[in-house]
Amino acid sequence: MHRRRGPLAGGWFSRLTAQWRTVVWLTVVWVMLWGDLSWGNVLAGVLLASLLITFMPLPSIATSGTARPWPLLVLVGRFVADLVVASFQVSMQAFRLHHTPHGAVVGVRLRNPSDIYMTITSELSSLVPGSLVIEAHRLTGMLYLHVLDLDAAGGADKVRQDTLDLEARVLRAFASNDDLKAAGLYHPRGGTPEPAGATPSGGGPGAAGAPGADGAARRTEPRTDRGEGQR
């Protein structure tokens, strides 16, 4: 049903070897929960993690990204700055006694509907006070964010642009060059960003704004706002 998810590995041993990072991470979590680094806790964590991977496996997520140090540093630094500023703004709402925040739900279509990038963008958006992702459509790439005060956030268009800017930082930090080209975010050295769907020749059926090889053009999701009114 979900074509973007890859098939599971054939046997239990292949599944364990393919997801050994998950086994290590679950073991670390198990030891941290017990608060005691001992051989017994480590072996128990490895055993439980192996049983979870074997009998309750999660479907794999197809991704071909890579981590870029400088864009990753920009992503983290901007997130910390947004976190501090948004925390101060939300805390000030408690001192505005005669002000009633007008909340709303704003729909945003992401450039890349990949599971991993949508999850990262959703989590970072929800961790910043004042906004919360209440619904995500993974097959259409749509996020629906609840905004505490739409006026203070700058309006629906500003919320959409901020979310797309966050997604752009996530893609530049982790996505492959092909994903960046498809999203129109690829910056060749000494050149200008290539538009989404463009070909090196500049013309033909793959040019920007024209249908791709399969004859399907990029769809534009209509803006979706569901105002909640006064609280």
Coordinates of N, CA, C and O in Angstrom, one line a residue, residues 16-189:
L16 N 18.7 -8.7 11.2 CA 19.5 -8.2 12.3 C 20.8 -7.6 11.8 O 21.2 -6.5 12.3
T17 N 21.4 -8.2 10.8 CA 22.6 -7.6 10.2 C 22.3 -6.3 9.5 O 23.2 -5.3 9.5
A18 N 21.1 -6.1 8.9 CA 20.8 -4.9 8.2 C 20.4 -3.8 9.1 O 20.6 -2.6 8.8
Q19 N 19.9 -4.1 10.3 CA 19.5 -3.1 11.2 C 20.3 -3.2 12.5 O 19.7 -3.0 13.6
W20 N 21.6 -3.4 12.4 CA 22.4 -3.5 13.6 C 22.5 -2.2 14.4 O 22.6 -2.2 15.6
R21 N 22.3 -1.1 13.6 CA 22.3 0.2 14.3 C 21.1 0.4 15.2 O 21.3 0.9 16.3
T22 N 20.0 -0.2 14.8 CA 18.8 -0.1 15.6 C 19.0 -1.0 16.9 O 18.6 -0.6 18.0
V23 N 19.7 -2.1 16.7 CA 20.0 -3.0 17.9 C 20.9 -2.2 18.9 O 20.6 -2.3 20.1
V24 N 21.9 -1.6 18.4 CA 22.8 -0.8 19.3 C 22.0 0.3 20.0 O 22.2 0.5 21.2
W25 N 21.2 1.0 19.2 CA 20.5 2.1 19.8 C 19.5 1.7 20.9 O 19.4 2.2 22.0
L26 N 18.8 0.6 20.6 CA 17.8 0.1 21.6 C 18.6 -0.5 22.8 O 18.1 -0.3 24.0
T27 N 19.8 -1.0 22.6 CA 20.6 -1.5 23.8 C 21.0 -0.3 24.6 O 20.9 -0.4 25.9
V28 N 21.4 0.8 24.0 CA 21.8 2.0 24.8 C 20.6 2.5 25.6 O 20.8 2.9 26.7
V29 N 19.5 2.6 24.9 CA 18.3 3.1 25.6 C 17.9 2.2 26.8 O 17.6 2.6 27.9
W30 N 18.1 0.8 26.6 CA 17.8 -0.1 27.7 C 18.7 0.1 28.9 O 18.3 0.2 30.1
V31 N 20.0 0.3 28.6 CA 21.0 0.5 29.7 C 20.7 1.8 30.4 O 20.8 1.9 31.6
M32 N 20.4 2.9 29.6 CA 20.1 4.2 30.2 C 18.8 4.1 31.1 O 18.8 4.8 32.1
L33 N 17.8 3.3 30.7 CA 16.6 3.2 31.5 C 16.9 2.5 32.9 O 16.4 2.9 33.9
W34 N 17.8 1.6 32.8 CA 18.2 0.9 34.1 C 19.2 1.7 34.9 O 19.2 1.6 36.1
G35 N 19.9 2.6 34.2 CA 20.9 3.5 35.0 C 22.1 2.7 35.5 O 22.7 3.2 36.4
D36 N 22.4 1.6 35.0 CA 23.5 0.8 35.5 C 24.2 0.1 34.3 O 23.6 -0.7 33.6
L37 N 25.5 0.5 34.0 CA 26.2 -0.1 32.9 C 26.9 -1.3 33.4 O 27.9 -1.3 34.1
S38 N 26.3 -2.5 33.1 CA 26.8 -3.8 33.5 C 26.7 -4.7 32.3 O 25.9 -4.5 31.4
W39 N 27.5 -5.8 32.4 CA 27.4 -6.8 31.3 C 26.0 -7.4 31.2 O 25.5 -7.7 30.2
G40 N 25.4 -7.6 32.4 CA 24.0 -8.2 32.4 C 23.0 -7.3 31.7 O 22.2 -7.8 30.9
N41 N 23.1 -6.0 31.9 CA 22.1 -5.1 31.3 C 22.4 -5.0 29.8 O 21.5 -4.9 29.0
V42 N 23.7 -5.0 29.4 CA 24.1 -4.9 28.0 C 23.6 -6.1 27.3 O 23.0 -6.0 26.2
L43 N 23.8 -7.3 27.8 CA 23.4 -8.5 27.2 C 21.9 -8.6 27.1 O 21.3 -9.0 26.1
A44 N 21.2 -8.2 28.2 CA 19.7 -8.2 28.2 C 19.2 -7.2 27.1 O 18.2 -7.5 26.4
G45 N 19.9 -6.0 27.0 CA 19.4 -5.1 26.0 C 19.6 -5.6 24.6 O 18.7 -5.4 23.7
V46 N 20.7 -6.3 24.3 CA 21.0 -6.9 23.0 C 20.0 -7.9 22.7 O 19.4 -8.0 21.6
L47 N 19.6 -8.8 23.7 CA 18.7 -9.8 23.5 C 17.3 -9.3 23.2 O 16.6 -9.7 22.2
L48 N 16.8 -8.3 24.0 CA 15.5 -7.7 23.8 C 15.4 -7.0 22.4 O 14.4 -7.1 21.7
A49 N 16.5 -6.3 22.1 CA 16.5 -5.5 20.8 C 16.5 -6.5 19.6 O 15.8 -6.3 18.6
S50 N 17.2 -7.6 19.8 CA 17.2 -8.6 18.7 C 15.8 -9.3 18.5 O 15.3 -9.5 17.4
L51 N 15.1 -9.5 19.7 CA 13.8 -10.1 19.6 C 12.8 -9.1 19.0 O 11.9 -9.5 18.2
L52 N 12.9 -7.8 19.3 CA 12.0 -6.8 18.7 C 12.3 -6.7 17.2 O 11.3 -6.6 16.4
I53 N 13.5 -6.7 16.8 CA 13.8 -6.6 15.4 C 13.3 -7.9 14.6 O 12.8 -7.8 13.5
T54 N 13.4 -9.0 15.3 CA 13.0 -10.3 14.6 C 11.5 -10.5 14.5 O 11.0 -10.8 13.5
F55 N 10.8 -10.2 15.6 CA 9.4 -10.6 15.7 C 8.5 -9.4 15.5 O 7.3 -9.6 15.2
M56 N 9.0 -8.2 15.7 CA 8.1 -7.0 15.4 C 8.9 -6.0 14.6 O 9.2 -4.9 15.0
P57 N 9.3 -6.4 13.4 CA 10.1 -5.5 12.5 C 9.3 -4.3 12.0 O 8.1 -4.4 11.7
L58 N 10.0 -3.2 11.8 CA 9.4 -2.0 11.2 C 9.8 -2.0 9.7 O 10.9 -2.5 9.3
P59 N 8.9 -1.6 8.8 CA 9.2 -1.5 7.4 C 10.4 -0.5 7.2 O 10.4 0.5 7.8
S60 N 11.2 -0.9 6.3 CA 12.4 0.0 6.0 C 12.0 1.2 5.2 O 11.0 1.2 4.5
I61 N 12.7 2.3 5.4 CA 12.4 3.6 4.7 C 13.5 3.8 3.6 O 14.7 3.8 4.0
A62 N 13.1 3.9 2.4 CA 14.1 4.1 1.3 C 14.6 5.5 1.3 O 13.8 6.4 1.1
T63 N 15.9 5.7 1.5 CA 16.5 7.0 1.4 C 17.9 6.9 1.0 O 18.5 5.8 1.2
S64 N 18.4 7.9 0.3 CA 19.7 7.9 -0.3 C 20.4 9.2 0.1 O 21.2 9.7 -0.7
G65 N 20.1 9.7 1.3 CA 20.7 11.0 1.6 C 22.1 10.8 2.3 O 22.6 9.7 2.4
T66 N 22.7 12.0 2.6 CA 24.0 12.0 3.2 C 24.0 13.3 4.1 O 23.4 14.3 3.8
A67 N 24.8 13.2 5.2 CA 24.9 14.3 6.1 C 25.9 15.3 5.7 O 27.1 14.8 5.3
R68 N 25.6 16.5 5.6 CA 26.5 17.6 5.3 C 26.8 18.4 6.5 O 25.9 19.0 7.1
P69 N 28.1 18.5 6.9 CA 28.4 19.2 8.2 C 27.9 20.6 8.3 O 27.2 21.0 9.3
W70 N 28.2 21.5 7.3 CA 27.9 22.9 7.4 C 26.4 23.1 7.4 O 25.8 23.8 8.3
P71 N 25.6 22.6 6.4 CA 24.2 22.7 6.5 C 23.5 22.1 7.7 O 22.5 22.7 8.2
L72 N 24.1 21.0 8.3 CA 23.6 20.5 9.5 C 23.8 21.4 10.7 O 22.9 21.6 11.5
L73 N 25.0 22.1 10.7 CA 25.2 23.1 11.7 C 24.3 24.3 11.6 O 23.8 24.8 12.6
V74 N 24.0 24.7 10.4 CA 23.0 25.8 10.1 C 21.6 25.4 10.6 O 20.9 26.1 11.3
L75 N 21.2 24.1 10.3 CA 19.9 23.6 10.8 C 19.8 23.6 12.3 O 18.8 24.1 12.8
V76 N 20.8 23.1 13.0 CA 20.8 23.1 14.4 C 20.8 24.4 15.0 O 20.0 24.8 16.0
G77 N 21.7 25.3 14.5 CA 21.8 26.7 15.0 C 20.5 27.4 14.9 O 20.0 28.1 15.8
R78 N 19.8 27.3 13.7 CA 18.6 28.1 13.5 C 17.5 27.5 14.3 O 16.6 28.2 14.8
F79 N 17.5 26.2 14.5 CA 16.5 25.6 15.4 C 16.6 26.1 16.8 O 15.6 26.4 17.5
V80 N 17.8 26.1 17.3 CA 18.0 26.6 18.7 C 17.6 28.1 18.8 O 16.9 28.5 19.8
A81 N 17.9 28.9 17.8 CA 17.5 30.3 17.8 C 15.9 30.4 17.8 O 15.4 31.2 18.6
D82 N 15.3 29.6 16.9 CA 13.8 29.7 16.8 C 13.2 29.2 18.2 O 12.2 29.7 18.6
L83 N 13.8 28.2 18.8 CA 13.3 27.7 20.0 C 13.4 28.7 21.1 O 12.4 28.9 21.9
V84 N 14.4 29.5 21.2 CA 14.6 30.5 22.2 C 13.6 31.6 22.0 O 12.9 32.1 22.9
V85 N 13.5 32.1 20.8 CA 12.6 33.2 20.4 C 11.2 32.8 20.6 O 10.4 33.6 21.2
A86 N 10.8 31.7 20.1 CA 9.4 31.2 20.2 C 9.0 31.0 21.7 O 7.9 31.3 22.1
S87 N 9.9 30.5 22.5 CA 9.6 30.3 23.9 C 9.4 31.6 24.6 O 8.4 31.7 25.4
F88 N 10.1 32.6 24.3 CA 9.9 33.9 24.9 C 8.6 34.5 24.4 O 7.8 35.1 25.2
Q89 N 8.3 34.4 23.1 CA 7.0 34.9 22.6 C 5.8 34.2 23.2 O 4.8 34.9 23.6
V90 N 5.8 32.9 23.4 CA 4.7 32.2 23.9 C 4.6 32.6 25.4 O 3.4 32.7 25.9
S91 N 5.7 32.7 26.1 CA 5.6 33.0 27.5 C 5.0 34.4 27.7 O 4.3 34.7 28.7
M92 N 5.2 35.3 26.8 CA 4.7 36.7 26.9 C 3.2 36.7 26.7 O 2.5 37.6 27.1
Q93 N 2.6 35.6 26.1 CA 1.2 35.6 26.0 C 0.4 35.5 27.3 O -0.7 36.0 27.4
A94 N 1.1 35.0 28.3 CA 0.5 34.9 29.6 C 0.3 36.3 30.3 O -0.5 36.5 31.2
F95 N 1.2 37.2 29.9 CA 1.1 38.6 30.5 C 0.2 39.5 29.7 O 0.0 40.7 30.2
R96 N -0.3 39.1 28.6 CA -1.2 40.0 27.8 C -2.6 39.6 28.2 O -3.3 38.8 27.6
L97 N -3.1 40.2 29.3 CA -4.3 39.8 29.9 C -5.5 40.1 29.0 O -6.5 39.4 29.0
H98 N -5.5 41.2 28.2 CA -6.6 41.6 27.4 C -6.5 41.1 26.0 O -7.2 41.6 25.1
H99 N -5.6 40.2 25.7 CA -5.4 39.7 24.4 C -5.8 38.3 24.3 O -5.4 37.4 25.1
T100 N -6.6 38.0 23.3 CA -7.1 36.6 23.0 C -6.4 36.1 21.7 O -6.6 36.6 20.7
P101 N -5.5 35.1 21.8 CA -4.8 34.6 20.6 C -5.8 33.9 19.7 O -6.8 33.3 20.1
H102 N -5.7 34.2 18.4 CA -6.5 33.6 17.4 C -5.8 32.4 16.8 O -4.9 32.6 15.9
G103 N -6.1 31.2 17.1 CA -5.5 30.0 16.6 C -6.0 29.6 15.3 O -7.2 30.0 14.9
A104 N -5.3 28.9 14.5 CA -5.7 28.4 13.2 C -4.9 27.2 12.8 O -3.8 26.9 13.4
V105 N -5.4 26.4 11.9 CA -4.8 25.2 11.3 C -4.4 25.6 9.9 O -5.2 25.9 9.1
V106 N -3.1 25.5 9.6 CA -2.6 25.9 8.3 C -2.0 24.6 7.6 O -1.3 23.9 8.2
G107 N -2.4 24.5 6.4 CA -1.9 23.3 5.6 C -0.7 23.8 4.7 O -0.7 24.8 4.1
V108 N 0.3 22.9 4.7 CA 1.5 23.2 3.9 C 1.9 21.9 3.1 O 2.0 20.8 3.7
R109 N 2.1 22.1 1.9 CA 2.6 21.0 1.0 C 4.1 21.1 0.9 O 4.7 22.1 0.5
L110 N 4.8 20.0 1.4 CA 6.2 20.0 1.4 C 6.7 19.7 0.0 O 6.0 19.1 -0.9
R111 N 8.0 20.1 -0.3 CA 8.6 19.8 -1.6 C 8.9 18.3 -1.8 O 8.8 17.8 -2.9
N112 N 9.4 17.7 -0.7 CA 9.8 16.3 -0.8 C 8.9 15.5 0.2 O 9.0 15.7 1.4
P113 N 8.1 14.6 -0.3 CA 7.2 13.8 0.6 C 7.9 12.6 1.2 O 7.2 11.7 1.7
S114 N 9.2 12.5 1.2 CA 9.9 11.3 1.8 C 9.5 11.2 3.3 O 9.4 12.2 4.0
D115 N 9.4 10.0 3.7 CA 9.0 9.7 5.1 C 10.0 10.3 6.1 O 9.6 11.0 7.1
I116 N 11.3 10.1 5.8 CA 12.3 10.6 6.8 C 12.4 12.1 6.9 O 12.5 12.7 8.0
Y117 N 12.3 12.8 5.7 CA 12.4 14.2 5.7 C 11.1 14.8 6.3 O 11.2 15.9 6.9
M118 N 10.0 14.2 6.0 CA 8.7 14.7 6.5 C 8.7 14.6 8.0 O 8.3 15.5 8.8
T119 N 9.3 13.5 8.5 CA 9.3 13.2 10.0 C 10.2 14.3 10.7 O 9.8 14.8 11.7
I120 N 11.4 14.5 10.1 CA 12.3 15.5 10.7 C 11.7 16.9 10.7 O 11.7 17.6 11.7
T121 N 11.1 17.3 9.6 CA 10.5 18.6 9.5 C 9.3 18.7 10.5 O 9.1 19.7 11.2
S122 N 8.5 17.6 10.6 CA 7.4 17.7 11.6 C 7.8 17.8 13.0 O 7.3 18.5 13.8
E123 N 8.8 17.0 13.4 CA 9.3 17.0 14.7 C 9.9 18.4 15.1 O 9.7 18.9 16.2
L124 N 10.7 18.9 14.2 CA 11.3 20.2 14.5 C 10.3 21.3 14.6 O 10.4 22.3 15.4
S125 N 9.2 21.2 13.7 CA 8.1 22.2 13.8 C 7.4 22.1 15.1 O 7.0 23.1 15.7
S126 N 7.1 20.9 15.6 CA 6.4 20.7 16.8 C 7.1 21.0 18.0 O 6.6 21.4 19.0
L127 N 8.5 20.9 18.0 CA 9.3 21.2 19.2 C 9.4 22.7 19.4 O 9.6 23.1 20.6
V128 N 9.2 23.5 18.4 CA 9.2 25.0 18.6 C 7.9 25.4 19.2 O 6.8 25.1 18.6
P129 N 7.8 26.1 20.3 CA 6.6 26.5 20.9 C 5.8 27.4 20.0 O 6.3 28.2 19.3
G130 N 4.4 27.2 20.1 CA 3.6 28.1 19.3 C 3.0 27.4 18.0 O 2.1 27.9 17.4
S131 N 3.6 26.2 17.6 CA 3.1 25.5 16.5 C 3.2 24.0 16.8 O 4.1 23.6 17.5
L132 N 2.3 23.3 16.2 CA 2.2 21.8 16.5 C 1.6 21.1 15.3 O 0.6 21.5 14.8
V133 N 2.3 20.1 14.8 CA 1.8 19.3 13.6 C 0.7 18.4 14.2 O 1.0 17.5 15.0
I134 N -0.5 18.6 13.7 CA -1.6 17.7 14.2 C -2.0 16.7 13.2 O -2.7 15.7 13.5
E135 N -1.5 16.8 11.9 CA -1.9 15.8 10.9 C -0.8 15.8 9.8 O -0.3 16.9 9.5
A136 N -0.4 14.7 9.3 CA 0.5 14.6 8.2 C 0.0 13.5 7.2 O -0.3 12.4 7.6
H137 N -0.1 13.9 6.0 CA -0.4 13.0 4.9 C 0.8 12.6 4.1 O 1.3 13.3 3.3
R138 N 1.3 11.4 4.4 CA 2.6 11.0 3.8 C 2.5 10.7 2.4 O 3.5 10.8 1.6
L139 N 1.3 10.3 1.8 CA 1.2 10.1 0.4 C 1.0 11.3 -0.4 O 1.3 11.3 -1.6
T140 N 0.7 12.4 0.2 CA 0.5 13.7 -0.5 C 1.6 14.7 -0.1 O 1.7 15.8 -0.7
G141 N 2.3 14.5 1.0 CA 3.3 15.4 1.5 C 2.7 16.6 2.1 O 3.4 17.7 2.2
M142 N 1.5 16.5 2.7 CA 0.8 17.6 3.3 C 1.0 17.6 4.8 O 0.9 16.5 5.5
L143 N 1.4 18.7 5.4 CA 1.4 18.9 6.9 C 0.3 19.9 7.3 O 0.1 20.9 6.6
Y144 N -0.3 19.6 8.4 CA -1.3 20.5 9.0 C -0.8 21.0 10.3 O -0.7 20.1 11.2
L145 N -0.5 22.2 10.5 CA 0.0 22.8 11.7 C -1.0 23.6 12.4 O -1.7 24.5 11.8
H146 N -1.1 23.4 13.7 CA -1.9 24.2 14.6 C -1.0 25.3 15.1 O 0.0 25.1 15.7
V147 N -1.4 26.6 14.8 CA -0.7 27.8 15.2 C -1.4 28.4 16.4 O -2.6 28.7 16.3
L148 N -0.7 28.7 17.5 CA -1.3 29.3 18.7 C -1.9 30.6 18.4 O -3.0 30.9 18.8
D149 N -1.1 31.5 17.8 CA -1.6 32.9 17.5 C -1.2 33.2 16.0 O 0.0 33.5 15.8
L150 N -2.1 33.1 15.1 CA -1.8 33.3 13.7 C -1.4 34.7 13.5 O -0.5 34.9 12.6
D151 N -1.9 35.7 14.1 CA -1.5 37.1 13.9 C -0.1 37.3 14.4 O 0.7 38.0 13.7
A152 N 0.3 36.8 15.5 CA 1.6 36.9 16.0 C 2.6 36.2 15.2 O 3.8 36.6 15.1
A153 N 2.2 35.1 14.5 CA 3.1 34.3 13.6 C 3.3 35.0 12.3 O 4.1 34.5 11.5
G154 N 2.5 36.1 12.0 CA 2.7 36.8 10.7 C 1.7 36.4 9.6 O 1.8 36.8 8.5
G155 N 0.7 35.5 10.0 CA -0.3 35.1 9.0 C 0.0 33.7 8.4 O 1.0 33.2 8.7
A156 N -1.0 33.2 7.7 CA -0.9 31.9 7.1 C 0.2 31.8 6.1 O 1.0 30.8 6.1
D157 N 0.4 32.8 5.3 CA 1.5 32.7 4.3 C 2.9 32.7 5.0 O 3.8 32.0 4.5
K158 N 3.0 33.4 6.1 CA 4.3 33.4 6.8 C 4.6 32.1 7.4 O 5.7 31.6 7.4
V159 N 3.5 31.4 8.0 CA 3.7 30.1 8.5 C 4.1 29.1 7.5 O 5.0 28.2 7.7
R160 N 3.4 29.2 6.3 CA 3.8 28.3 5.2 C 5.3 28.5 4.8 O 6.0 27.5 4.6
Q161 N 5.7 29.7 4.6 CA 7.0 30.0 4.2 C 8.0 29.5 5.2 O 9.1 29.0 4.9
D162 N 7.8 29.8 6.5 CA 8.7 29.3 7.6 C 8.8 27.8 7.5 O 9.9 27.3 7.7
T163 N 7.7 27.1 7.3 CA 7.8 25.6 7.3 C 8.5 25.1 6.1 O 9.4 24.2 6.2
L164 N 8.3 25.8 4.9 CA 9.1 25.4 3.7 C 10.6 25.7 3.9 O 11.4 25.0 3.4
D165 N 10.9 26.9 4.6 CA 12.3 27.2 4.8 C 12.9 26.1 5.7 O 14.1 25.8 5.6
L166 N 12.2 25.7 6.7 CA 12.7 24.6 7.6 C 12.9 23.3 6.8 O 14.0 22.7 7.0
E167 N 12.0 23.0 6.0 CA 12.2 21.8 5.1 C 13.4 21.9 4.2 O 14.2 21.0 4.0
A168 N 13.6 23.2 3.7 CA 14.8 23.4 2.8 C 16.1 23.2 3.6 O 17.0 22.6 3.1
R169 N 16.1 23.6 4.9 CA 17.3 23.4 5.7 C 17.5 21.9 6.0 O 18.7 21.5 6.0
V170 N 16.4 21.2 6.2 CA 16.5 19.8 6.4 C 17.1 19.1 5.2 O 17.9 18.2 5.3
L171 N 16.5 19.4 4.0 CA 17.0 18.8 2.8 C 18.4 19.1 2.5 O 19.2 18.2 2.1
R172 N 18.8 20.3 2.7 CA 20.2 20.7 2.4 C 21.2 20.0 3.4 O 22.3 19.7 3.1
A173 N 20.7 19.6 4.6 CA 21.5 19.0 5.6 C 21.6 17.5 5.3 O 22.7 16.8 5.6
F174 N 20.6 16.8 4.8 CA 20.5 15.4 4.7 C 20.2 14.8 3.3 O 20.6 13.7 3.1
A175 N 19.6 15.5 2.5 CA 19.1 14.9 1.2 C 20.2 14.8 0.2 O 21.3 15.5 0.3
S176 N 20.0 13.9 -0.8 CA 21.0 13.7 -1.8 C 20.8 14.9 -2.9 O 19.9 15.6 -2.9
N177 N 21.8 14.9 -3.8 CA 21.7 15.9 -4.8 C 20.5 15.8 -5.7 O 19.9 16.8 -6.2
D178 N 20.1 14.5 -6.0 CA 18.9 14.3 -6.8 C 17.7 14.8 -6.1 O 16.8 15.4 -6.8
D179 N 17.6 14.6 -4.8 CA 16.4 15.2 -4.1 C 16.4 16.7 -4.1 O 15.4 17.3 -4.2
L180 N 17.6 17.3 -3.9 CA 17.7 18.7 -4.0 C 17.3 19.3 -5.3 O 16.6 20.3 -5.4
K181 N 17.7 18.6 -6.4 CA 17.4 19.0 -7.7 C 15.8 18.9 -7.9 O 15.2 19.8 -8.5
A182 N 15.2 17.8 -7.5 CA 13.8 17.7 -7.6 C 13.0 18.7 -6.8 O 11.9 19.1 -7.3
A183 N 13.6 19.2 -5.7 CA 12.9 20.2 -4.9 C 13.3 21.7 -5.4 O 12.8 22.6 -4.8
G184 N 14.2 21.8 -6.4 CA 14.6 23.1 -6.8 C 15.5 23.8 -5.8 O 15.6 25.0 -5.8
L185 N 16.3 23.0 -5.0 CA 17.2 23.6 -4.0 C 18.7 23.3 -4.3 O 19.5 23.6 -3.5
Y186 N 19.0 22.7 -5.5 CA 20.3 22.4 -5.8 C 21.1 23.6 -6.2 O 20.7 24.3 -7.1
H187 N 22.2 23.9 -5.6 CA 23.1 25.0 -5.9 C 24.4 24.5 -6.5 O 25.3 24.1 -5.7
P188 N 24.5 24.4 -7.8 CA 25.8 24.0 -8.4 C 26.9 25.1 -8.1 O 26.6 26.2 -7.9
R189 N 28.1 24.6 -8.0 CA 29.2 25.5 -7.7 C 29.4 26.6 -8.8 O 29.5 26.2 -9.9

